[in-house]
Coordinates of C-alpha atoms and ligand atoms in Angstrom, one line a residue:
X6 CA -24.1 2.3 -22.9
X7 CA -21.0 0.6 -24.2
X8 CA -20.2 1.1 -28.0
X9 CA -20.9 -1.9 -30.2
X10 CA -20.8 -1.5 -34.0
X11 CA -22.5 -4.6 -34.8
X12 CA -25.6 -3.2 -33.2
X13 CA -25.6 -0.3 -35.1
X14 CA -24.9 -2.0 -38.7
X15 CA -26.5 -2.9 -42.1
X16 CA -25.3 -5.7 -42.9
X17 CA -25.2 -6.9 -46.6
X18 CA -25.0 -10.6 -47.6
X19 CA -23.2 -11.5 -51.3
X20 CA -21.7 -14.4 -52.5
X21 CA -18.6 -13.2 -54.8
X22 CA -19.2 -15.9 -57.5
X23 CA -22.5 -14.8 -58.4
X24 CA -21.5 -10.5 -57.6
X25 CA -19.6 -8.8 -60.6
X26 CA -17.0 -10.7 -62.8
X27 CA -14.1 -8.7 -63.8
X28 CA -12.3 -10.8 -65.9
X29 CA -14.8 -12.4 -68.4
X30 CA -14.8 -16.0 -67.5
X31 CA -18.2 -15.9 -66.1
X32 CA -17.4 -16.1 -62.6
X33 CA -17.9 -13.2 -60.1
X34 CA -14.3 -12.3 -58.4
X35 CA -12.7 -10.4 -55.8
X36 CA -11.6 -7.9 -58.1
X37 CA -15.5 -7.1 -59.5
X38 CA -16.4 -7.1 -55.9
X39 CA -13.9 -4.1 -55.4
X40 CA -15.0 -2.7 -58.3
X41 CA -18.5 -2.8 -56.8
X42 CA -17.6 -1.2 -53.4
X43 CA -18.8 2.2 -53.8
X44 CA -22.4 1.0 -55.4
X45 CA -22.7 -0.6 -51.7
X46 CA -21.1 2.3 -50.0
X47 CA -23.8 4.5 -51.6
X48 CA -26.3 2.5 -50.6
X49 CA -25.7 2.9 -47.1
X50 CA -24.9 -0.5 -45.9
X51 CA -21.8 -0.9 -43.3
X52 CA -20.8 -4.3 -43.3
X53 CA -20.7 -6.8 -46.1
X54 CA -20.7 -10.7 -45.2
X55 CA -19.2 -13.0 -47.8
X56 CA -20.3 -16.4 -48.3
X57 CA -17.7 -18.9 -48.5
X58 CA -14.8 -18.2 -50.5
X59 CA -12.3 -20.6 -50.1
X60 CA -11.2 -23.4 -52.4
X61 CA -13.9 -25.6 -52.8
X62 CA -14.9 -28.7 -55.3
X63 CA -18.6 -26.6 -54.8
X64 CA -20.9 -29.2 -54.8
X65 CA -22.9 -26.9 -51.9
X66 CA -21.9 -23.5 -53.4
X67 CA -18.7 -23.3 -51.3
X68 CA -20.0 -24.6 -48.0
X69 CA -17.9 -27.6 -48.5
X70 CA -13.7 -26.2 -48.0
X71 CA -10.8 -27.7 -48.6
X72 CA -8.0 -25.3 -47.6
X73 CA -9.4 -22.5 -44.8
X74 CA -6.5 -20.6 -45.3
X75 CA -6.9 -20.0 -49.1
X76 CA -9.0 -18.2 -51.6
X77 CA -10.5 -20.0 -54.2
X78 CA -8.7 -19.4 -57.1
X79 CA -11.8 -19.1 -59.3
X80 CA -12.4 -15.8 -57.6
X81 CA -9.4 -14.7 -56.8
X82 CA -6.4 -14.5 -54.6
X83 CA -5.5 -13.9 -51.3
X84 CA -3.6 -10.7 -52.6
X85 CA -7.0 -9.5 -54.0
X86 CA -8.4 -10.3 -50.6
X87 CA -6.2 -8.1 -48.7
X88 CA -7.1 -5.0 -51.4
X89 CA -10.6 -6.1 -50.8
X90 CA -10.1 -5.6 -47.2
X91 CA -7.8 -2.3 -47.7
X92 CA -10.6 -0.7 -49.7
X93 CA -13.6 -1.7 -47.7
X94 CA -11.6 0.2 -45.1
X95 CA -11.4 3.2 -47.2
X96 CA -15.1 3.4 -47.2
X97 CA -16.1 2.7 -43.9
X98 CA -17.1 -0.8 -44.8
X99 CA -16.3 -3.8 -42.3
X100 CA -16.1 -7.4 -44.0
X101 CA -17.3 -10.8 -42.5
X102 CA -16.7 -13.9 -43.5
X103 CA -18.5 -17.6 -43.3
X104 CA -16.8 -19.5 -40.9
X105 CA -17.5 -23.2 -41.9
X106 CA -16.0 -25.5 -39.5
X107 CA -18.7 -28.1 -38.7
X108 CA -17.5 -30.1 -41.7
X109 CA -15.1 -30.0 -44.5
X110 CA -15.1 -31.1 -48.2
X111 CA -14.6 -34.7 -48.4
X112 CA -11.7 -33.6 -50.8
X113 CA -9.7 -31.7 -47.8
X114 CA -6.0 -33.0 -47.5
X115 CA -7.4 -33.6 -44.0
X116 CA -10.3 -36.2 -44.8
X117 CA -8.5 -37.4 -47.3
X118 CA -5.4 -38.0 -45.2
X119 CA -7.5 -39.2 -42.2
X120 CA -9.5 -42.0 -44.4
X121 CA -6.4 -43.1 -45.8
X122 CA -4.2 -44.1 -42.9
X123 CA -5.1 -45.3 -39.8
X124 CA -2.0 -43.6 -38.1
X125 CA -2.7 -40.2 -40.1
X126 CA -2.3 -37.4 -37.5
X127 CA -5.7 -36.7 -38.8
X128 CA -7.3 -39.5 -38.1
X129 CA -9.2 -38.1 -35.2
X130 CA -9.9 -35.0 -36.9
X131 CA -13.4 -36.6 -38.3
X132 CA -16.0 -38.6 -36.2
X133 CA -15.8 -42.7 -36.7
X134 CA -17.8 -45.6 -35.9
X135 CA -16.2 -49.3 -36.4
X136 CA -20.0 -50.4 -36.1
X137 CA -23.1 -49.2 -38.6
X138 CA -24.4 -46.7 -36.4
X139 CA -28.3 -47.6 -35.9
X140 CA -29.2 -43.8 -35.9
X141 CA -27.6 -44.0 -39.4
X142 CA -30.8 -42.5 -41.0
X143 CA -32.0 -40.1 -38.7
X144 CA -31.0 -36.2 -38.3
X145 CA -30.7 -35.5 -41.8
X146 CA -30.4 -31.5 -42.8
X147 CA -31.7 -31.8 -46.5
X148 CA -34.5 -34.5 -46.7
X149 CA -35.1 -36.0 -49.9
X150 CA -31.5 -35.0 -51.0
X151 CA -29.2 -36.3 -48.4
X152 CA -28.5 -40.1 -47.9
X153 CA -28.5 -40.3 -44.1
X154 CA -26.0 -38.8 -41.4
X155 CA -23.5 -41.7 -41.4
X156 CA -22.1 -43.2 -44.5
X157 CA -19.5 -46.2 -44.5
X158 CA -16.1 -45.1 -46.2
X159 CA -14.7 -47.9 -48.7
X160 CA -11.1 -46.6 -47.8
X161 CA -11.0 -46.5 -44.1
X162 CA -13.5 -48.9 -43.7
X163 CA -15.7 -47.1 -41.2
X164 CA -18.5 -45.2 -40.9
X165 CA -18.0 -41.2 -40.7
X166 CA -20.7 -39.0 -39.4
X167 CA -22.0 -36.4 -41.6
X168 CA -24.8 -33.8 -40.6
X169 CA -25.2 -32.6 -44.1
X170 CA -24.7 -34.1 -47.4
X171 CA -22.5 -37.3 -47.5
X172 CA -19.3 -35.2 -49.1
X173 CA -19.4 -33.3 -45.8
X174 CA -17.8 -35.1 -43.7
X175 CA -18.1 -33.6 -39.7
X176 CA -14.9 -32.7 -38.1
X177 CA -14.4 -33.8 -34.7
X178 CA -14.8 -30.9 -32.3
X179 CA -14.1 -33.1 -29.0
X180 CA -10.5 -33.3 -30.2
X181 CA -8.6 -30.3 -28.9
X182 CA -6.3 -30.3 -32.0
X183 CA -9.4 -29.6 -34.1
X184 CA -10.3 -26.8 -31.8
X185 CA -6.7 -25.5 -32.0
X186 CA -6.8 -25.4 -35.8
X187 CA -9.7 -23.6 -35.7
X188 CA -8.0 -20.9 -33.5
X189 CA -5.6 -20.3 -36.0
X190 CA -8.0 -20.2 -39.1
X191 CA -10.3 -17.3 -37.3
X192 CA -6.9 -15.8 -35.9
X193 CA -5.5 -15.9 -39.7
X194 CA -8.7 -14.1 -41.1
X195 CA -8.5 -11.6 -38.2
X196 CA -5.1 -10.7 -38.8
X197 CA -6.0 -10.1 -42.7
X198 CA -8.6 -7.7 -41.4
X199 CA -12.1 -9.3 -41.0
X200 CA -14.6 -7.7 -38.4
X201 CA -15.9 -11.4 -37.8
X202 CA -17.6 -14.5 -39.1
X203 CA -21.2 -16.1 -39.6
X204 CA -20.5 -19.3 -37.9
X205 CA -22.5 -21.8 -39.9
X206 CA -24.4 -24.6 -38.4
X207 CA -23.4 -23.5 -34.8
X208 CA -25.5 -25.9 -33.0
X209 CA -23.6 -28.7 -34.9
X210 CA -20.4 -27.5 -34.6
X211 CA -20.8 -27.9 -30.5
X212 CA -22.4 -31.3 -30.5
X213 CA -20.8 -33.9 -29.5
X214 CA -21.7 -37.4 -31.5
X215 CA -21.5 -40.7 -30.4
X216 CA -22.2 -43.4 -32.7
X217 CA -24.5 -45.6 -30.3
X218 CA -26.3 -43.2 -28.9
X219 CA -29.3 -40.6 -30.3
X220 CA -28.9 -38.0 -27.2
X221 CA -27.9 -34.6 -28.2
X222 CA -25.2 -33.0 -25.9
X223 CA -24.0 -29.4 -26.8
X224 CA -20.4 -28.5 -25.2
X225 CA -21.2 -24.2 -25.2
X226 CA -17.9 -23.7 -23.5
X227 CA -16.3 -24.2 -27.1
X228 CA -18.0 -20.9 -28.1
X229 CA -16.5 -19.5 -24.9
X230 CA -13.1 -20.1 -25.6
X231 CA -13.5 -19.0 -29.2
X232 CA -15.4 -15.8 -28.3
X233 CA -11.9 -15.3 -25.8
X234 CA -9.7 -16.0 -28.8
X235 CA -11.1 -14.0 -31.0
X236 CA -11.5 -11.1 -28.6
X237 CA -7.8 -11.2 -27.9
X238 CA -6.6 -11.1 -31.3
X239 CA -9.2 -8.0 -32.4
X240 CA -11.0 -6.8 -29.7
X241 CA -14.2 -5.4 -31.6
X242 CA -14.2 -9.1 -33.6
X243 CA -17.0 -10.6 -33.3
X244 CA -19.2 -14.1 -34.3
X245 CA -22.6 -13.8 -36.0
X246 CA -24.1 -17.5 -35.6
X247 CA -26.2 -19.5 -37.6
X248 CA -28.2 -21.2 -34.5
X249 CA -32.0 -22.3 -35.6
X250 CA -32.7 -23.6 -32.1
X251 CA -35.5 -23.8 -29.5
X252 CA -36.1 -20.5 -27.6
X253 CA -35.2 -21.8 -24.6
X254 CA -31.7 -22.8 -25.8
X255 CA -31.0 -19.4 -27.2
X256 CA -29.7 -17.8 -23.8
X257 CA -26.9 -20.8 -23.6
X258 CA -25.6 -19.4 -27.1
X259 CA -25.0 -15.8 -26.0
X260 CA -23.9 -17.1 -22.7
X261 CA -24.6 -16.1 -19.6
X262 CA -22.6 -12.9 -19.6
X263 CA -22.8 -12.3 -23.1
X264 CA -19.2 -14.2 -23.1
X265 CA -20.2 -16.4 -26.4
X266 CA -21.5 -15.3 -29.4
X267 CA -22.4 -11.6 -29.8
X268 CA -25.2 -12.0 -32.5
X269 CA -27.9 -14.6 -33.7
X270 CA -29.6 -14.9 -36.7
X271 CA -33.3 -14.8 -35.4
X272 CA -35.0 -17.6 -36.7
X273 CA -37.7 -17.2 -33.8
X274 CA -38.8 -13.9 -35.8
X275 CA -38.4 -14.7 -39.3
X276 CA -41.2 -16.9 -40.3
X277 CA -43.4 -15.2 -38.3
X278 CA -42.5 -11.5 -40.5
X279 CA -43.9 -14.0 -43.4
X280 CA -47.1 -15.2 -41.3
X281 CA -47.6 -11.9 -40.2
X282 CA -47.5 -10.7 -43.6
X283 CA -49.9 -13.8 -45.1
X284 CA -52.3 -13.0 -42.2
X285 CA -52.4 -9.5 -42.5
X286 CA -52.2 -9.9 -38.6
X287 CA -49.4 -8.3 -36.4
X288 CA -50.3 -10.8 -33.9
X289 CA -47.6 -13.4 -35.1
X290 CA -45.0 -10.6 -34.6
X291 CA -46.1 -9.2 -31.2
X292 CA -45.9 -12.7 -29.9
X293 CA -42.5 -13.0 -31.1
X294 CA -41.0 -10.2 -29.6
X295 CA -42.5 -10.3 -26.4
X296 CA -41.4 -13.8 -26.1
X297 CA -38.1 -13.2 -27.1
X298 CA -35.6 -14.5 -24.2
X299 CA -34.1 -11.6 -22.6
X300 CA -30.4 -11.0 -24.0
X301 CA -27.1 -9.7 -22.5
X302 CA -26.4 -6.3 -23.1
X303 CA -23.3 -6.6 -25.2
X304 CA -25.6 -9.1 -27.6
X305 CA -27.9 -8.5 -30.3
X306 CA -30.3 -10.0 -33.1
X307 CA -29.6 -10.2 -36.4
X308 CA -33.0 -9.9 -38.9
X309 CA -33.3 -11.2 -42.1
X310 CA -36.3 -11.9 -44.7
X311 CA -34.1 -13.5 -47.5
X312 CA -30.8 -15.4 -47.3
X313 CA -29.3 -17.6 -49.4
X314 CA -31.2 -20.6 -48.0
X315 CA -34.8 -21.5 -48.3
X316 CA -37.5 -19.5 -45.9
X317 CA -37.4 -22.1 -43.0
X318 CA -40.7 -22.5 -41.8
X319 CA -40.2 -25.4 -39.7
X320 CA -41.0 -23.5 -36.7
X321 CA -44.5 -22.6 -37.1
X322 CA -47.3 -24.3 -36.5
X323 CA -48.9 -26.5 -39.4
X324 CA -51.8 -24.8 -39.8
X325 CA -49.6 -21.4 -39.8
X326 CA -46.9 -23.2 -42.3
X327 CA -50.2 -23.9 -44.4
X328 CA -51.1 -20.3 -44.6
X329 CA -47.6 -19.0 -45.5
X330 CA -47.3 -21.9 -48.2
X331 CA -50.4 -20.7 -49.5
X332 CA -49.9 -17.0 -49.9
X333 CA -46.1 -17.4 -50.7
X334 CA -45.1 -20.6 -52.4
X335 CA -48.4 -22.6 -53.6
X336 CA -47.1 -24.8 -56.1
X337 CA -44.7 -28.1 -55.1
X338 CA -41.6 -26.5 -57.2
X339 CA -41.6 -23.4 -55.0
X340 CA -41.2 -25.3 -52.0
X341 CA -38.4 -27.0 -50.6
X342 CA -37.4 -30.1 -47.7
X343 CA -40.7 -29.7 -47.0
X344 CA -40.5 -27.1 -44.4
X345 CA -39.4 -24.0 -46.9
X346 CA -40.1 -21.8 -49.8
X347 CA -37.1 -21.4 -52.3
X348 CA -38.1 -17.9 -53.9
X349 CA -36.9 -14.2 -53.6
X350 CA -38.9 -11.9 -52.0
X351 CA -40.3 -9.5 -54.8
X352 CA -42.0 -12.5 -56.4
X353 CA -43.2 -14.1 -53.4
X354 CA -45.1 -10.4 -53.3
X355 CA -46.6 -10.6 -56.5
X356 CA -43.9 -7.7 -56.8
X357 CA -46.2 -5.5 -55.1
X358 CA -43.8 -2.2 -54.5
X359 CA -45.9 -1.5 -51.6
X360 CA -45.6 -4.8 -49.8
X361 CA -42.4 -4.9 -51.0
X362 CA -41.3 -1.6 -48.8
X363 CA -43.2 -2.6 -46.1
X364 CA -42.2 -6.2 -45.6
X365 CA -38.7 -4.5 -45.6
X366 CA -39.5 -1.7 -43.3
X367 CA -40.9 -4.5 -40.6
X368 CA -37.7 -6.3 -40.4
X369 CA -35.5 -3.4 -40.7
X370 CA -37.5 -2.0 -37.5
X371 CA -37.9 -5.0 -35.7
X372 CA -35.2 -5.3 -32.7
X373 CA -31.7 -6.0 -34.1
X374 CA -29.1 -5.4 -36.8
X375 CA -30.8 -5.9 -40.3
X376 CA -29.1 -8.5 -42.6
X377 CA -30.0 -7.7 -46.6
X378 CA -29.4 -10.4 -49.2
X379 CA -27.8 -9.1 -52.4
X380 CA -30.0 -8.0 -55.3
X381 CA -33.0 -7.5 -53.0
X382 CA -32.8 -3.8 -52.9
X383 CA -33.7 -3.9 -56.6
X384 CA -36.6 -6.4 -56.2
X385 CA -34.6 -9.6 -58.0
X386 CA -36.6 -12.6 -58.7
X387 CA -35.7 -16.5 -58.8
X388 CA -35.5 -19.1 -61.7
X389 CA -37.4 -22.2 -60.1
X390 CA -36.1 -24.1 -62.8
X391 CA -32.9 -24.1 -61.1
X392 CA -32.3 -26.9 -58.4
X393 CA -33.2 -26.4 -54.9
X394 CA -31.8 -23.2 -53.6
X395 CA -29.7 -22.2 -56.5
X396 CA -33.2 -20.6 -57.5
X397 CA -32.5 -17.6 -55.5
X398 CA -28.8 -17.5 -56.2
X399 CA -28.5 -16.1 -59.9
X400 CA -26.0 -13.7 -60.5
X401 CA -26.5 -9.9 -59.8
X402 CA -28.6 -7.8 -62.4
X403 CA -26.2 -4.5 -63.1
X404 CA -28.0 -3.5 -66.2
X405 CA -29.7 -4.3 -69.2
X406 CA -26.5 -5.3 -70.9
X407 CA -26.3 -8.8 -72.0
X408 CA -25.8 -11.4 -68.8
X409 CA -27.2 -7.9 -67.2
X410 CA -23.4 -6.5 -67.0
X411 CA -22.5 -9.4 -64.7
X412 CA -19.9 -11.0 -67.0
X413 CA -18.8 -10.5 -70.4
X414 CA -18.7 -13.9 -71.3
X415 CA -21.4 -15.8 -72.4
X416 CA -21.0 -18.5 -70.0
X417 CA -21.8 -17.0 -66.6
X418 CA -21.5 -19.2 -63.7
X419 CA -25.5 -19.4 -63.2
X420 CA -27.9 -18.4 -65.5
X421 CA -29.1 -14.7 -65.1
X422 CA -32.9 -14.2 -64.8
X423 CA -33.8 -12.9 -67.9
X424 CA -37.5 -13.2 -68.6
X425 CA -40.7 -11.7 -66.9
X426 CA -41.2 -8.8 -64.3
X427 CA -38.3 -9.5 -62.3
X428 CA -35.9 -10.4 -65.4
X429 CA -32.9 -7.9 -66.0
X430 CA -34.1 -6.1 -68.8
X431 CA -36.8 -4.3 -66.5
X432 CA -35.1 -4.8 -62.8
X433 CA -31.1 -3.8 -62.9
X434 CA -29.4 -1.5 -60.6
X435 CA -28.6 1.5 -63.7
X436 CA -32.2 1.5 -64.5
X437 CA -33.0 2.2 -60.6
X438 CA -30.6 4.5 -60.0
X439 CA -32.1 6.9 -62.5
X440 CA -35.1 6.6 -61.3
X441 CA -35.4 8.5 -57.8
X442 CA -39.0 6.9 -57.7
X443 CA -37.3 3.2 -58.0
X444 CA -37.3 0.3 -55.0
X445 CA -33.3 0.9 -55.0
X446 CA -33.8 4.8 -54.6
X447 CA -36.4 4.0 -52.1
X448 CA -33.9 1.6 -49.7
X449 CA -30.9 4.3 -50.3
X450 CA -33.3 6.1 -48.5
X451 CA -34.6 3.9 -46.0
X452 CA -30.9 2.8 -45.0
X453 CA -29.9 6.5 -44.7
X454 CA -32.9 7.6 -42.1
X455 CA -32.4 4.0 -40.6
X456 CA -28.9 5.1 -39.7
X457 CA -30.2 8.2 -38.1
X458 CA -32.1 6.3 -35.8
X459 CA -29.5 4.3 -33.4
X460 CA -32.8 3.2 -31.4
X461 CA -33.5 0.4 -33.4
X462 CA -30.6 -1.1 -32.8
X463 CA -29.7 -0.3 -29.5
X464 CA -33.0 0.5 -27.9
X465 CA -35.5 -1.2 -25.3
X466 CA -38.1 -2.3 -27.5
X467 CA -41.7 -2.5 -26.0
X468 CA -44.9 -3.5 -28.3
X469 CA -47.9 -1.0 -27.9
X470 CA -51.0 -1.8 -28.0
X471 CA -52.6 0.1 -31.0
X472 CA -56.1 -1.7 -30.4
X473 CA -56.1 -3.0 -34.0
X474 CA -54.8 -6.5 -34.7
X475 CA -53.4 -5.3 -38.6
X476 CA -51.0 -2.6 -37.0
X477 CA -47.5 -3.5 -35.5
X478 CA -46.2 -0.3 -33.0
X479 CA -43.0 -0.9 -31.6
X480 CA -41.3 1.8 -29.2
X481 CA -37.7 2.0 -28.8
X482 CA -36.1 3.7 -25.9
X483 CA -32.3 4.2 -25.5
X484 CA -30.4 7.2 -23.9
X485 CA -29.8 9.3 -27.3
X486 CA -33.9 9.2 -28.0
X487 CA -37.1 7.3 -28.6
X488 CA -39.0 6.3 -31.7
X489 CA -42.3 4.7 -32.6
X490 CA -42.1 2.5 -35.6
X491 CA -45.9 1.6 -36.7
X492 CA -46.6 -0.6 -40.0
X493 CA -50.1 -1.1 -41.3
X494 CA -50.1 -4.9 -42.3
X495 CA -53.7 -4.4 -44.3
X496 CA -54.5 -2.4 -47.7
X497 CA -57.0 -0.3 -45.4
X498 CA -56.4 2.9 -44.1
X499 CA -56.7 3.6 -40.5
X500 CA -56.2 5.7 -37.3
X501 CA -54.5 4.4 -34.0
X502 CA -54.8 5.8 -30.4
X503 CA -51.3 5.0 -28.7
X504 CA -51.9 7.6 -26.0
X505 CA -50.7 8.1 -23.4
X506 CA -47.4 7.5 -24.3
X507 CA -44.3 8.8 -22.2
X508 CA -41.6 11.0 -24.0
X509 CA -44.4 13.0 -25.7
X510 CA -44.6 17.0 -25.5
X511 CA -43.5 18.1 -28.7
X512 CA -44.8 17.3 -32.1
X513 CA -44.2 14.1 -33.5
X514 CA -41.7 13.9 -36.0
X515 CA -41.6 11.3 -39.0
X516 CA -38.3 10.4 -39.8
X517 CA -39.4 8.1 -42.3
X518 CA -42.7 7.1 -43.8
X519 CA -44.3 5.8 -46.6
X520 CA -45.5 9.5 -47.3
X521 CA -45.6 13.1 -45.6
X522 CA -48.2 12.6 -42.7
X523 CA -49.4 15.5 -41.1
X524 CA -48.2 15.5 -37.5
X525 CA -51.0 14.7 -35.9
X526 CA -51.7 15.1 -32.2
X527 CA -48.3 15.6 -29.8
X528 CA -50.1 12.9 -27.5
X529 CA -50.2 10.3 -30.4
X530 CA -53.8 9.6 -29.7
X531 CA -54.8 9.8 -33.5
X532 CA -51.9 8.6 -35.7
X533 CA -52.9 8.2 -39.2
X534 CA -51.9 5.4 -41.4
X535 CA -52.7 4.4 -45.2
X536 CA -53.1 1.0 -46.3
X537 CA -49.6 -0.9 -46.2
X538 CA -48.6 2.2 -44.6
X539 CA -45.8 2.8 -42.2
X540 CA -44.0 5.8 -40.2
X541 CA -41.0 6.3 -37.5
X542 CA -42.0 8.6 -35.2
X543 CA -39.5 10.5 -33.2
X544 CA -40.7 11.3 -29.6
X545 CA -38.1 12.6 -27.9
X546 CA -34.3 13.1 -28.5
X547 CA -32.5 14.6 -26.0
X548 CA -28.9 14.7 -27.0
X549 CA -29.0 15.9 -31.2
X550 CA -31.6 18.3 -32.1
X551 CA -34.2 17.0 -34.7
Ligands
NOJ24 C1 -25.9 -23.6 -43.7 C2 -25.9 -23.1 -45.0 O1 -26.7 -21.9 -44.7 C3 -26.3 -23.7 -46.0 O2 -26.2 -22.7 -47.0 C4 -25.3 -25.3 -45.9 O3 -25.8 -25.8 -47.1 C5 -25.0 -26.0 -44.9 N1 -25.2 -24.9 -43.4 C6 -24.2 -26.7 -45.0 O4 -22.5 -26.0 -44.5

């Protein structure tokens, strides 16, 4: 089994701007993040993924870049970034950054030059049409908030394509010069020490756009080129791509020999976790795992519950989506783009500690590498008075000091959640650090246990049949051992029979569980589970003891 760091990682995603301010200007910054690295190391995560850090007019929270080689001066300098890399290395933490190269900001000097001058060397770096495209209103990503996908630019006298907002003109990836430039961008950050990139909007990056055709053609070979380029510059560098695509297309993204993208966010599983929780049934997850396409050995899934966007339910059937909306986002104001929920997990689950644990245990024991969003480890809430996805992008709650210790300014970049059950006077790191029974302490224990279980990251997953629709039981086999993970999705205790189970023959050992259980019979013929309980049972460990 070749060693692949990303298959045994725990990724923590954060936006520098809302994590920790160090200079009192109200905006989180790189120095603030450096000061919090010990917290992250103690939590037990192994890799940080930073949302965009580049200069930006900030009209899409940094996903509108004006300089791919720079750091947004509001959060620091390149010098601060290199110091961050160094301090991460000191703690054995890896660093990934967002690679937002489907588009630029319309304020990027490339677009400014391209629109203003037909002879500009950057003219062909964007996607233009002389005639008004017939499909100009189709294919919007943010329905209700975005005006079409082609807009007329007065200065150029041409239409330009934008898959996202009109201030995010798409780069023309068919132009080899664009691909070469992105190669330089990637090389630059690898040289500065990042271990990889979260590739934004991958399907749109590799999509060839023609103004007079609605046919979609994807050029997967561009991903091979990027893969090889990264591998040449940094052997263990990776891409983790956002590609919310049909199941049938997924193997194309990994590549026939695993030579395109190493990791994909699992958008097939994410909405089905919510469906499983809403229906108290393991069936949606059983189907999702069993129907996952086979993937090359060196590739892997990244699982997530909450990210910086809405929970996207568009892959569910209408009745399934309705059940999830009813359970977790019943009010219109909790929903977004007609397809998703703009809430954090704790309020979605009524701040019920047992259900929050259950949800995270479910995610962390599904095949793949878990990705955790900042603040979820303490059960942060949302602010539905903020527009669109800003509701879940409020600053980190460090303490009960003014502005939660995020900043000494009284004008934080975004308001803190101050009121209610999730407000920072009640939910904050300092209080939870002092309390061994807190959600944060539970996360620390869970992550420590997870890191003792490489089976979840590298093992072969087999769904078992516990003959109980509310229980998900998955067995993970790999050369270093075998683990069975059980989660009970109802608030009713049960005993399940998993016998016969190859590899048993000694007392099953709970590596992690919602409480200490009696070991039960060796052949797993009677495994007890509390209501909303969970157990990770180690069956065999040929190499290490325990
Ligand atoms: C996907 C990102 O996750 C989202 O936050 C962003 O708005 C769009 N891509 C555009 O870059």
